[in-house]
PDB file of C-alpha atoms in Angstrom:
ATOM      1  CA  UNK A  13      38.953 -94.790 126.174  1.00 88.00           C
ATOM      2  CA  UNK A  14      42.015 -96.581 126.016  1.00 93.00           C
ATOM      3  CA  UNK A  15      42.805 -99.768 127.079  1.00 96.00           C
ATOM      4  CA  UNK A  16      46.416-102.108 127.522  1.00 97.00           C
ATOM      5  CA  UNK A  17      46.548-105.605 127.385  1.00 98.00           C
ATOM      6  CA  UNK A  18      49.796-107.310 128.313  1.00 98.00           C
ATOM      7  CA  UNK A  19      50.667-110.796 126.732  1.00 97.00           C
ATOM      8  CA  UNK A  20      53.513-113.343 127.057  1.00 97.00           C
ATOM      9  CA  UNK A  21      54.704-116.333 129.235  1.00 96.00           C
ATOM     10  CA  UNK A  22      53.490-116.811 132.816  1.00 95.00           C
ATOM     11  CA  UNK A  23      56.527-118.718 133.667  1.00 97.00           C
ATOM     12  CA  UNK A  24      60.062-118.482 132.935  1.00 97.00           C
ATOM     13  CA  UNK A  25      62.873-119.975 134.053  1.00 97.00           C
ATOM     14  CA  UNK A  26      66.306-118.679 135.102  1.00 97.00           C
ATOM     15  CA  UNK A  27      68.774-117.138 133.050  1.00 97.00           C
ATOM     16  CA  UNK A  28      66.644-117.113 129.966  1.00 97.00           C
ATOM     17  CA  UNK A  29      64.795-114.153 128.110  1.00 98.00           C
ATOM     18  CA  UNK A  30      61.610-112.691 129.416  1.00 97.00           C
ATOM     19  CA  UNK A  31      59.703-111.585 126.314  1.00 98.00           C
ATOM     20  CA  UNK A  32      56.469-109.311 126.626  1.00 98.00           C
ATOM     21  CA  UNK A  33      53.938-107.450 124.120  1.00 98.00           C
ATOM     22  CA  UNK A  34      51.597-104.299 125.590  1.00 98.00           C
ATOM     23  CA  UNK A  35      48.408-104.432 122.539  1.00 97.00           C
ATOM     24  CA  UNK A  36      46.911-101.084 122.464  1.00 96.00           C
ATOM     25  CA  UNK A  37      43.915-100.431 121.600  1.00 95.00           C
ATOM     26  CA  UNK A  38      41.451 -96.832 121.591  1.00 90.00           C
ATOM     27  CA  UNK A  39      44.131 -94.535 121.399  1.00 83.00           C
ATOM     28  CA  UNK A  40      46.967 -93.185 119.114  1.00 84.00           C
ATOM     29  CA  UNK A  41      50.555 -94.625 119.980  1.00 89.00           C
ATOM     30  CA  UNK A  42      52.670 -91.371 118.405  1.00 89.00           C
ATOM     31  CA  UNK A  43      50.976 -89.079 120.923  1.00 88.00           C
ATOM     32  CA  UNK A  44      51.864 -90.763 124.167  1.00 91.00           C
ATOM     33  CA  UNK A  45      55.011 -92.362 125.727  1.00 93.00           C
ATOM     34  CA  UNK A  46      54.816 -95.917 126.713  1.00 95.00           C
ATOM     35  CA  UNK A  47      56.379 -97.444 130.313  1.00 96.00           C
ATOM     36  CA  UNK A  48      56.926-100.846 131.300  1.00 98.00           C
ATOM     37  CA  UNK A  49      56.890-100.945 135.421  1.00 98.00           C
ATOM     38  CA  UNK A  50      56.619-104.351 137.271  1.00 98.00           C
ATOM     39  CA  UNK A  51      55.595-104.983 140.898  1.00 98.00           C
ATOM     40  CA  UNK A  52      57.270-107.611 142.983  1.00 96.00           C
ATOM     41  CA  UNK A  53      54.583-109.479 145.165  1.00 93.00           C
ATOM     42  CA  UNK A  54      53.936-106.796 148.321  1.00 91.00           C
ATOM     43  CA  UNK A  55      56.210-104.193 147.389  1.00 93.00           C
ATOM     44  CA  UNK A  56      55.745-101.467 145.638  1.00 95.00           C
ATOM     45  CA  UNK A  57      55.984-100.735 141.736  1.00 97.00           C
ATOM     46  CA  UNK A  58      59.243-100.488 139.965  1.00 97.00           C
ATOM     47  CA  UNK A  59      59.996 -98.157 136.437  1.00 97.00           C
ATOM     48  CA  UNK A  60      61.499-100.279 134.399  1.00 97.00           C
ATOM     49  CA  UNK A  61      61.621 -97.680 131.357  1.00 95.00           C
ATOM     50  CA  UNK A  62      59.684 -96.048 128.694  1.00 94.00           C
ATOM     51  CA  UNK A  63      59.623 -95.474 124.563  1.00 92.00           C
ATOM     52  CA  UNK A  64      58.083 -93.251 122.406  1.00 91.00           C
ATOM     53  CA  UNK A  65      57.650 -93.619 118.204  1.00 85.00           C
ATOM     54  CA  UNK A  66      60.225 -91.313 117.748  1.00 84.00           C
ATOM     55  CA  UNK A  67      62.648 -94.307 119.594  1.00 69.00           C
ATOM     56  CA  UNK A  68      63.183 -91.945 122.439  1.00 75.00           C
ATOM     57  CA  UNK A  69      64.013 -94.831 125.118  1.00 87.00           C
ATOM     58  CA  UNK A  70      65.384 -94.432 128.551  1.00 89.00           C
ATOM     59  CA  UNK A  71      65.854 -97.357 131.062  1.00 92.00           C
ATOM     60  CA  UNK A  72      66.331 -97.675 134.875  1.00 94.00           C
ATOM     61  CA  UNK A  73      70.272 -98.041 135.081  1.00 93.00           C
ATOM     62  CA  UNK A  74      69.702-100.996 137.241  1.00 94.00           C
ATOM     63  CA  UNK A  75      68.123-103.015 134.524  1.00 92.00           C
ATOM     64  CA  UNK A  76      69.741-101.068 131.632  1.00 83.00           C
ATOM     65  CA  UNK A  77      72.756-104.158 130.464  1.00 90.00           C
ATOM     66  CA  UNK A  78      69.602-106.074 130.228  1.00 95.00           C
ATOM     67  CA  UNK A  79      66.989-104.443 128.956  1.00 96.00           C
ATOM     68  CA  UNK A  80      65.200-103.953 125.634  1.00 94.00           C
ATOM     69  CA  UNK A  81      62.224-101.877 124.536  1.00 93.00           C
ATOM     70  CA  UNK A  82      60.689-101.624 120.957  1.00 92.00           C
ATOM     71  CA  UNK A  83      57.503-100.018 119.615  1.00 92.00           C
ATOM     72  CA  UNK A  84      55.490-101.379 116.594  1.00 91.00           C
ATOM     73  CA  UNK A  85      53.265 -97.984 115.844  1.00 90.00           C
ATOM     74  CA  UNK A  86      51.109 -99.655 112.845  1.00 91.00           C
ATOM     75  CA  UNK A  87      50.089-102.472 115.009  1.00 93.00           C
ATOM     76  CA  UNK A  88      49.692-100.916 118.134  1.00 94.00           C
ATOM     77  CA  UNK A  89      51.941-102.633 119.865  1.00 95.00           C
ATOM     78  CA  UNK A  90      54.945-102.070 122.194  1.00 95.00           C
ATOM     79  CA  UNK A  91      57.353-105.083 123.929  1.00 96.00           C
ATOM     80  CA  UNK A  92      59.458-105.651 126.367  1.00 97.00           C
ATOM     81  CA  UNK A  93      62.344-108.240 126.631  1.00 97.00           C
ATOM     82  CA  UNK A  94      64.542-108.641 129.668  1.00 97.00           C
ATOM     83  CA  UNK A  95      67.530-110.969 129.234  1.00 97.00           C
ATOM     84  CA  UNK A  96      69.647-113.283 132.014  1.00 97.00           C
ATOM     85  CA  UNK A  97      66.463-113.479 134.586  1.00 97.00           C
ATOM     86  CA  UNK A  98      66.392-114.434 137.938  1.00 97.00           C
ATOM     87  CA  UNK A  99      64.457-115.253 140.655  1.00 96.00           C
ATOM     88  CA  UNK A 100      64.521-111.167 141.593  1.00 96.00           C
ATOM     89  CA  UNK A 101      62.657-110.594 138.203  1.00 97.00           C
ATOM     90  CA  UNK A 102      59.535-112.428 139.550  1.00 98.00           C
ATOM     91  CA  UNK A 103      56.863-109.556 139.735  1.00 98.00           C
ATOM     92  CA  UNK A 104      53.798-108.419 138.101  1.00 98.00           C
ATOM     93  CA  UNK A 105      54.503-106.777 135.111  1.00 98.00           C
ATOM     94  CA  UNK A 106      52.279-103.660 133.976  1.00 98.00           C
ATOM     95  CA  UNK A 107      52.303-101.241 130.467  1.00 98.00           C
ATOM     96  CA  UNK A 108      51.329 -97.675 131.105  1.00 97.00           C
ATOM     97  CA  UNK A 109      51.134 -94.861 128.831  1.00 95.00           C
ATOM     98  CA  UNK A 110      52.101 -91.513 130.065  1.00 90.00           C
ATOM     99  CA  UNK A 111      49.951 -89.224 131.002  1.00 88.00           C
ATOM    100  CA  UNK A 112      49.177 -85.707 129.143  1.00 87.00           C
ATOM    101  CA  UNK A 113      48.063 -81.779 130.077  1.00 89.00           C
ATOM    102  CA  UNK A 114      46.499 -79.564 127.761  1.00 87.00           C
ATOM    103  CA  UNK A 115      48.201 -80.137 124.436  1.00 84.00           C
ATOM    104  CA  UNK A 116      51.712 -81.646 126.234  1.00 88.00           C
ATOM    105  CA  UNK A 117      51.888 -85.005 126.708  1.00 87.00           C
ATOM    106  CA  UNK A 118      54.963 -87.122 129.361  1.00 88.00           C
ATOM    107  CA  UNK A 119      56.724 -89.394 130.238  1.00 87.00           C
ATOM    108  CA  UNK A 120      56.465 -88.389 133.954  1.00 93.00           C
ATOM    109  CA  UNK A 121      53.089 -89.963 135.284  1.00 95.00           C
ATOM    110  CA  UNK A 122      50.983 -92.967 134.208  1.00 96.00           C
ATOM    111  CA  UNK A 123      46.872 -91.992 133.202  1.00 94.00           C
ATOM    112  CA  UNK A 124      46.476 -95.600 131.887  1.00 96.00           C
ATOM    113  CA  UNK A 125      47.547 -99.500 132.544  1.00 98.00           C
ATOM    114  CA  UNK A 126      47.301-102.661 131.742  1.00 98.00           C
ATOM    115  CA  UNK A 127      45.701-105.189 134.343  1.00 98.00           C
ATOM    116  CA  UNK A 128      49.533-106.795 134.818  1.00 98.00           C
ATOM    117  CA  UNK A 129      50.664-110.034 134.264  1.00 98.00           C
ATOM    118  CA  UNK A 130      52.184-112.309 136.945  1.00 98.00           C
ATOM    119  CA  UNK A 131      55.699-113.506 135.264  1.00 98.00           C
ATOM    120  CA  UNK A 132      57.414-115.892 137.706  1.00 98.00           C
ATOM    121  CA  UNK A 133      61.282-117.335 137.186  1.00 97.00           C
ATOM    122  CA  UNK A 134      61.902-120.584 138.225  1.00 95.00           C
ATOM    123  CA  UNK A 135      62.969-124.247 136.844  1.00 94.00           C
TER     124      UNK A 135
ATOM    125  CA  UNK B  21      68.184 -92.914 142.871  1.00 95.00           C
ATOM    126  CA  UNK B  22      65.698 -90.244 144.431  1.00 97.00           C
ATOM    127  CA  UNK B  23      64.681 -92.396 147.393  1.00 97.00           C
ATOM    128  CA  UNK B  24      60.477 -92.318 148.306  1.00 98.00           C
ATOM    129  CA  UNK B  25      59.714 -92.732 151.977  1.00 98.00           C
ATOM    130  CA  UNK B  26      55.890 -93.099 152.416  1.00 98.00           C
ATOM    131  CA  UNK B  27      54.577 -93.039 156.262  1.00 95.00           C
ATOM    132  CA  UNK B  28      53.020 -94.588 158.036  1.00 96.00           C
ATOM    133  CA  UNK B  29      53.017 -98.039 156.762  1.00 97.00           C
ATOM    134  CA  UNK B  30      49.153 -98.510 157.218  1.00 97.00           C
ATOM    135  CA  UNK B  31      46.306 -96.204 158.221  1.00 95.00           C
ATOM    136  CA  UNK B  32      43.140 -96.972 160.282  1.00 96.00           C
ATOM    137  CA  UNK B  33      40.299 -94.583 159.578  1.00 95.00           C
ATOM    138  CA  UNK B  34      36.904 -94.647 159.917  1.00 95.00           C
ATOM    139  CA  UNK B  35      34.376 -93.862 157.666  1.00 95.00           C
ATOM    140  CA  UNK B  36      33.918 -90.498 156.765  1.00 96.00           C
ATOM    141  CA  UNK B  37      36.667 -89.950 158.642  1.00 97.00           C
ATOM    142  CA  UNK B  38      39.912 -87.833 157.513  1.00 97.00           C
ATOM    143  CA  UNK B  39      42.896 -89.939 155.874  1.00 97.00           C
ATOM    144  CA  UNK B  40      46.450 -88.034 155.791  1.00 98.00           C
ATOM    145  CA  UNK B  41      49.115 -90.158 154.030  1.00 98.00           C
ATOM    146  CA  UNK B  42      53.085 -88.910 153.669  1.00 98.00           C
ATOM    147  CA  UNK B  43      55.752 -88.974 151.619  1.00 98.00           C
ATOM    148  CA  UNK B  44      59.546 -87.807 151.787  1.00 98.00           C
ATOM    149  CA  UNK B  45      62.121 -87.790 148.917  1.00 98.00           C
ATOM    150  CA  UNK B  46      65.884 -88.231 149.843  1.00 98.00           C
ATOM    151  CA  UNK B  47      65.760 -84.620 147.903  1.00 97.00           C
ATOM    152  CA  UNK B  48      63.640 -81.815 146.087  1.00 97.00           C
ATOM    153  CA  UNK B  49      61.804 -82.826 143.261  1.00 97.00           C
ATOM    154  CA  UNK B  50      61.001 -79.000 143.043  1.00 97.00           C
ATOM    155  CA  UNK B  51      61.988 -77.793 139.724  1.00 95.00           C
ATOM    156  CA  UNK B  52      62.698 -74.376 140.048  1.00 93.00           C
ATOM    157  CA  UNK B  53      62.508 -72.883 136.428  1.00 94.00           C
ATOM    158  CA  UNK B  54      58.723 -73.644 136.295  1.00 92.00           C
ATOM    159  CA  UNK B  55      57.924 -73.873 139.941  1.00 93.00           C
ATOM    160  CA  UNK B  56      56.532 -77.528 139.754  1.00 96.00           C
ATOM    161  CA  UNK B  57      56.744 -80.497 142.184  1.00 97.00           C
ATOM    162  CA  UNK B  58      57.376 -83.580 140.148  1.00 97.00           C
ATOM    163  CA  UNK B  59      55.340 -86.042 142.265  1.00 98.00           C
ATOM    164  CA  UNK B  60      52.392 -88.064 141.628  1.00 98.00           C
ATOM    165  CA  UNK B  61      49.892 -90.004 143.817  1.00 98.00           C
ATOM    166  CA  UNK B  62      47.983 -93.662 142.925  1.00 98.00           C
ATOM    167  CA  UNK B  63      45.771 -95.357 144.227  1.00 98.00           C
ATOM    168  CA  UNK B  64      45.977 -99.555 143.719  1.00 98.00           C
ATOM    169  CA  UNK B  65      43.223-101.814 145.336  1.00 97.00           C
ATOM    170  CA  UNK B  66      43.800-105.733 145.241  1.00 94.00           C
ATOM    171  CA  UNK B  67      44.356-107.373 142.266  1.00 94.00           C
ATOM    172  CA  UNK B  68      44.368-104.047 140.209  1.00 97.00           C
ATOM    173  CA  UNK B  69      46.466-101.359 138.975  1.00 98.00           C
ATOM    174  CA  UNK B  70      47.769 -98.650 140.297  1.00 98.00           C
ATOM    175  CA  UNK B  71      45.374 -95.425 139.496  1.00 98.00           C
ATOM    176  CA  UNK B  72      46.491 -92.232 138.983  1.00 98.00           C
ATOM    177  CA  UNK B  73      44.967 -89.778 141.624  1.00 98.00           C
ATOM    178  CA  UNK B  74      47.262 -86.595 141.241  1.00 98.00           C
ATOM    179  CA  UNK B  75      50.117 -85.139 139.915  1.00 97.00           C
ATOM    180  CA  UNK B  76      52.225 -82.509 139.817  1.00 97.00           C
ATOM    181  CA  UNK B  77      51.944 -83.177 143.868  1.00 97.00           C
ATOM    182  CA  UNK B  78      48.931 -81.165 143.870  1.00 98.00           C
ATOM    183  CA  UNK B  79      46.736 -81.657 140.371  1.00 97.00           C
ATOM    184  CA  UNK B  80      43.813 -83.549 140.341  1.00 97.00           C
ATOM    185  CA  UNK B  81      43.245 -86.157 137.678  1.00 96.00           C
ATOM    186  CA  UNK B  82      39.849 -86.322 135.449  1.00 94.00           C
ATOM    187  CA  UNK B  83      36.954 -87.753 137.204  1.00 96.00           C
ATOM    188  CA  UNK B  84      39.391 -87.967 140.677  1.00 97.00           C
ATOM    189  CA  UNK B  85      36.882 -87.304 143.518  1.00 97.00           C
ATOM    190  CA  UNK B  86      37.490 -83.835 144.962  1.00 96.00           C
ATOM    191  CA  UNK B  87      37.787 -85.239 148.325  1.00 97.00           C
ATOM    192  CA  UNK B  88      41.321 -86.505 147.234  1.00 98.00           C
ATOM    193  CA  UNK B  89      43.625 -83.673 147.499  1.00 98.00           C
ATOM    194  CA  UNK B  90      47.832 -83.310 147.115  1.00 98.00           C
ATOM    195  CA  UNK B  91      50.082 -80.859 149.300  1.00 98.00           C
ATOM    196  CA  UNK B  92      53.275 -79.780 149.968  1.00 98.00           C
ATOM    197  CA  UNK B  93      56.773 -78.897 148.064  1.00 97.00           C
ATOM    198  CA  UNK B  94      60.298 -79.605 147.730  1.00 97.00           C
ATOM    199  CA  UNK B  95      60.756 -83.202 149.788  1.00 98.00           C
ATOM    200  CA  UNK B  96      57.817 -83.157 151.944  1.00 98.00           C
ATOM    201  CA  UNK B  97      54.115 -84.168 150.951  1.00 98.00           C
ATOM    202  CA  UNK B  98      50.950 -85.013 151.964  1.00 98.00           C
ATOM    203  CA  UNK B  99      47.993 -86.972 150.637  1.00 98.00           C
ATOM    204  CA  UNK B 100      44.831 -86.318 152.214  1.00 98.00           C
ATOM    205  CA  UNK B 101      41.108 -88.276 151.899  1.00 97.00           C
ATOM    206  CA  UNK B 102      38.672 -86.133 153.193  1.00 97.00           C
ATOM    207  CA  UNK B 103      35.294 -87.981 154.504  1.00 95.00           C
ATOM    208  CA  UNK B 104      36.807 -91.377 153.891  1.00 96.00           C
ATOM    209  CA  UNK B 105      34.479 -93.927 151.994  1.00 96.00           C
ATOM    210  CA  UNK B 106      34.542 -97.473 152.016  1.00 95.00           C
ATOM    211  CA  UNK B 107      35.379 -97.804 148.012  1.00 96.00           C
ATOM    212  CA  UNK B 108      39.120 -95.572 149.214  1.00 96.00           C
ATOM    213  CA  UNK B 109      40.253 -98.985 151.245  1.00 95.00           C
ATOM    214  CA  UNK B 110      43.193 -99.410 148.924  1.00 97.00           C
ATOM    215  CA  UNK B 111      47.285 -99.215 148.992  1.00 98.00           C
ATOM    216  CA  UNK B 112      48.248 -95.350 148.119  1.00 98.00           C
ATOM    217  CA  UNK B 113      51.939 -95.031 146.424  1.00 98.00           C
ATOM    218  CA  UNK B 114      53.879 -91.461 146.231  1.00 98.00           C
ATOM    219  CA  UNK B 115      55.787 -91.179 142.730  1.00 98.00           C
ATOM    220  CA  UNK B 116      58.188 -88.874 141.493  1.00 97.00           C
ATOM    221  CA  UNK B 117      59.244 -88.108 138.146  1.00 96.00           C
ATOM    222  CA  UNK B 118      62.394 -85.187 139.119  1.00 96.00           C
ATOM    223  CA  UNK B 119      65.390 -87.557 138.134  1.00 92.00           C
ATOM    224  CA  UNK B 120      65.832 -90.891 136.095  1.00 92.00           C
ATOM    225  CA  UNK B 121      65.061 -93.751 137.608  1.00 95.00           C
ATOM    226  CA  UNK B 122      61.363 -92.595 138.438  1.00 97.00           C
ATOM    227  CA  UNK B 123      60.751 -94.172 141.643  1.00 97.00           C
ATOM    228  CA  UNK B 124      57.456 -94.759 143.569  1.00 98.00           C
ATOM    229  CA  UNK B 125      57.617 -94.931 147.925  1.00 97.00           C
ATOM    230  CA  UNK B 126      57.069 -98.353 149.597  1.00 97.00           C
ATOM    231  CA  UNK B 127      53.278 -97.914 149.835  1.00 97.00           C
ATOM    232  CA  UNK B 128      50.857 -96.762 152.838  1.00 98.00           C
ATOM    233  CA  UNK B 129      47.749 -99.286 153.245  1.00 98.00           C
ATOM    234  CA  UNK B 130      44.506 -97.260 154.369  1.00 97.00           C
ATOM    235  CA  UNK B 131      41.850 -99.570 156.279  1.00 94.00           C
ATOM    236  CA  UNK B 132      39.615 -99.769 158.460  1.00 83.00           C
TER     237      UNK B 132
END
């Protein structure tokens, strides 16, 4: 069974770098694709992008000037950073692998997340 | 941006009761060469996240309840809770996957 853990800062403040790390753990990292979505308090969830060990990575053109995404296969790992933040950025922040069928696996749907972590930008 | 429009905004059922939830895309997320929707369905209750209920708009996930099921084709769908139980009080989200940005609707919130 797999499981995602998200770490990094609860708080950040505005205009500086948002910096998270998805841990993986119970599952292999070159099968699947891996998604970062966040979830501003009561609204609904937002793709921010997704990577893949062959450094396949496509972002949501709204975030894209300010996004990064990197994937650290031997230490199960895969991170986040999101540059210039503002207020607007404050959400809860969830890693998700993509889901699979029969022998294909996607980037289209999410079988597996993280429990989210709150990230809030202010001073 | 495919647009998601989820309605209505919250559902009262009771128990045991049938649950129909819909969602709308500003346009088809049928792909015609392989004759798949690309929409999903999840499932979030408070403080969690979302779960994945169904996808390709009709598909039932592993270990998904069979009284969850997924309709419809091209922009218009429908989510539907048969015999409603008390562990299915929970915000349901429409996703689809047709066109970069993936994009998930506003939410429906099913209670009592």
């Amino acid at each position: 069974q797999v499981q995602l853990q998200e770490s990094g800062p609860g708080l950040v403040e505005p205009s500086e770098t948002l910096s998270l790390t998805c841990t993986v753990s119970g599952g292999s990292m070159t099968t699947h694709y891996w998604t970062w979505i966040r979830q501003p308090p009561g609204k609904g969830p937002e793709w921010i992008g997704y990577t893949h060990y062959s450094e396949n990575i496509i972002f949501n053109p709204s975030l894209k000037s300010r996004v990064t995404m990197s994937i650290d296969t031997p230490n199960s790992q895969f991170s986040l950073r999101l540059r210039s933040v503002t207020a607007a950025d404050t959400a809860v922040y969830y890693c998700a692998r993509g889901g699979c069928e029969s022998s294909s696996c996607y980037h289209y749907w999410f079988d597996s997340w993280g429990q989210g972590i709150l990230v809030t930008v202010s001073s | 941006d495919i647009v998601m429009t989820q309605s209505p905004d919250s559902l009262a059922v009771s128990l045991g009761e049938r649950a129909t939830i819909n969602c709308k895309s500003s346009r088809s997320v049928l792909y015609s060469s392989n004759d798949k929707n690309y929409l999903a369905w999840y499932q979030q209750k408070p403080g969690q996240p979302p779960k994945l209920l169904i996808y390709w708009a009709s598909t039932r996930e592993s270990g998904v309840p069979d009284r969850f099921s997924g309709s419809g084709s091209g922009t218009d769908f429908t989510l539907t809770i048969n015999s409603l139980q008390a562990e299915d009080l929970a915000v349901y989200y429409c996703q689809q996957y047709y066109g970069t940005p993936w994009t998930f609707g506003q939410g429906t919130k099913v209670e009592i």
